[in-house]
Short mmCIF file of C-alpha atoms in Angstrom, two decimals:
data_model
loop_
_atom_site.label_atom_id
_atom_site.label_comp_id
_atom_site.label_asym_id
_atom_site.label_seq_id
_atom_site.Cartn_x
_atom_site.Cartn_y
_atom_site.Cartn_z
CA MET K 1 81.11 116.33 92.47
CA TRP K 2 83.49 115.67 95.44
CA ARG K 3 84.27 112.21 94.11
CA ALA K 4 85.29 113.53 90.76
CA ALA K 5 87.49 116.14 92.35
CA ARG K 6 89.12 113.57 94.70
CA ARG K 7 89.66 111.16 91.80
CA ASP K 8 91.28 113.95 89.68
CA ALA K 9 93.55 114.82 92.64
CA GLY K 10 94.52 111.29 92.95
CA ARG K 11 95.37 111.06 89.34
CA GLY K 12 97.43 114.22 89.55
CA LEU K 13 99.32 112.97 92.51
CA LEU K 14 100.02 109.67 90.71
CA LEU K 15 101.31 111.53 87.65
CA LEU K 16 103.46 113.73 89.80
CA ALA K 17 104.94 110.77 91.59
CA ALA K 18 105.67 109.00 88.25
CA LEU K 19 107.41 112.07 87.02
CA ALA K 20 109.42 112.44 90.13
CA LEU K 21 110.64 108.86 89.97
CA THR K 22 112.09 109.32 86.48
CA GLY K 23 114.63 111.77 87.95
CA CYS K 24 115.15 109.82 91.21
CA ALA K 25 118.82 109.56 92.16
CA THR K 26 118.17 106.01 93.65
CA PHE K 27 116.99 104.63 90.30
CA ARG K 28 119.78 106.47 88.41
CA THR K 29 122.54 104.96 90.62
CA LEU K 30 121.21 101.44 90.80
CA ASN K 31 120.75 101.43 87.08
CA ALA K 32 124.23 102.91 86.31
CA ALA K 33 126.01 99.45 86.69
CA LYS K 34 129.29 101.16 87.48
CA PRO K 35 131.61 98.55 88.91
CA ASP K 36 132.98 100.54 91.93
CA ALA K 37 130.03 102.78 92.59
CA PRO K 38 128.43 102.60 96.11
CA LEU K 39 125.12 100.79 96.29
CA VAL K 40 124.03 101.14 99.92
CA TYR K 41 122.03 104.42 100.03
CA SER K 42 123.43 105.35 96.72
CA GLY K 43 120.65 107.73 95.81
CA THR K 44 120.78 109.55 99.05
CA ARG K 45 124.58 109.80 98.85
CA LEU K 46 124.36 111.17 95.34
CA ASP K 47 121.86 113.79 96.41
CA TRP K 48 123.95 114.77 99.36
CA TYR K 49 127.08 114.88 97.24
CA ALA K 50 125.46 117.13 94.66
CA MET K 51 124.00 119.43 97.33
CA HIS K 52 127.46 119.98 98.73
CA GLY K 53 129.23 120.77 95.53
CA GLY K 54 130.79 117.42 94.56
CA CYS K 55 132.88 117.76 91.48
CA CYS K 56 132.54 114.46 89.58
CA PRO K 57 129.26 112.68 90.33
CA LEU K 58 129.44 110.56 87.05
CA ASP K 59 132.88 109.26 87.89
CA ARG K 60 131.95 108.43 91.53
CA PHE K 61 128.34 107.16 91.28
CA GLY K 62 128.00 106.44 87.55
CA ALA K 63 125.00 108.72 87.27
CA GLU K 64 124.31 112.43 87.18
CA PRO K 65 122.26 113.85 90.10
CA PRO K 66 118.72 115.18 89.59
CA ARG K 67 118.26 118.76 88.78
CA TYR K 68 116.96 119.47 92.29
CA PRO K 69 118.74 117.16 94.68
CA ALA K 70 117.26 118.71 97.81
CA LEU K 71 113.72 117.97 96.54
CA ASP K 72 114.79 114.43 95.64
CA LEU K 73 116.58 113.60 98.92
CA PRO K 74 113.44 112.50 100.94
CA ALA K 75 112.14 110.23 98.20
CA SER K 76 115.66 108.79 97.64
CA ALA K 77 116.12 108.20 101.40
CA LEU K 78 112.88 106.30 101.48
CA LEU K 79 113.60 104.18 98.46
CA ASP K 80 117.15 103.39 99.63
CA THR K 81 115.68 102.25 102.92
CA LEU K 82 113.20 99.96 101.08
CA PHE K 83 115.99 98.60 98.85
CA LEU K 84 118.45 98.23 101.73
CA PRO K 85 118.24 94.39 102.02
CA PHE K 86 118.96 94.04 98.32
CA THR K 87 121.76 96.57 98.13
CA LEU K 88 123.42 95.06 101.33
CA ALA K 89 123.22 91.63 99.74
CA ALA K 90 124.81 92.93 96.50
CA GLU K 91 127.57 94.69 98.39
CA LEU K 92 128.36 91.47 100.36
CA GLY K 93 128.28 89.44 97.23
CA VAL K 94 125.31 87.27 98.24
CA ALA K 95 123.33 86.07 95.27
CA LEU K 96 119.60 86.22 95.91
CA SER K 97 117.99 83.60 93.84
CA VAL K 98 114.27 83.98 94.10
CA SER K 99 111.80 81.59 92.67
CA GLY K 100 108.13 81.10 92.91
CA GLY K 101 105.20 79.21 91.58
CA LEU K 102 104.30 75.62 91.77
#
């Protein structure tokens, strides 16, 4: 009985995480492909901008903020930190060509 409840709780948490990521500011801004949009900590900056009444997020970031930016802020900060090496490389113009296999 406890295993089934724990398994159901795990599935529910996974579903909640998947739903939360669909509105994540980090994914929205990195997928926007706006030429002059900021990349480094872009999701965190978009959330902060929206929380403080920024007027034109679409013009500045190339994406609309999530409906509840205060709830999205911790997840965006975490993801922006994980993606930091890649966004810094993109800002600096470094091409990361990754290959693998034999």
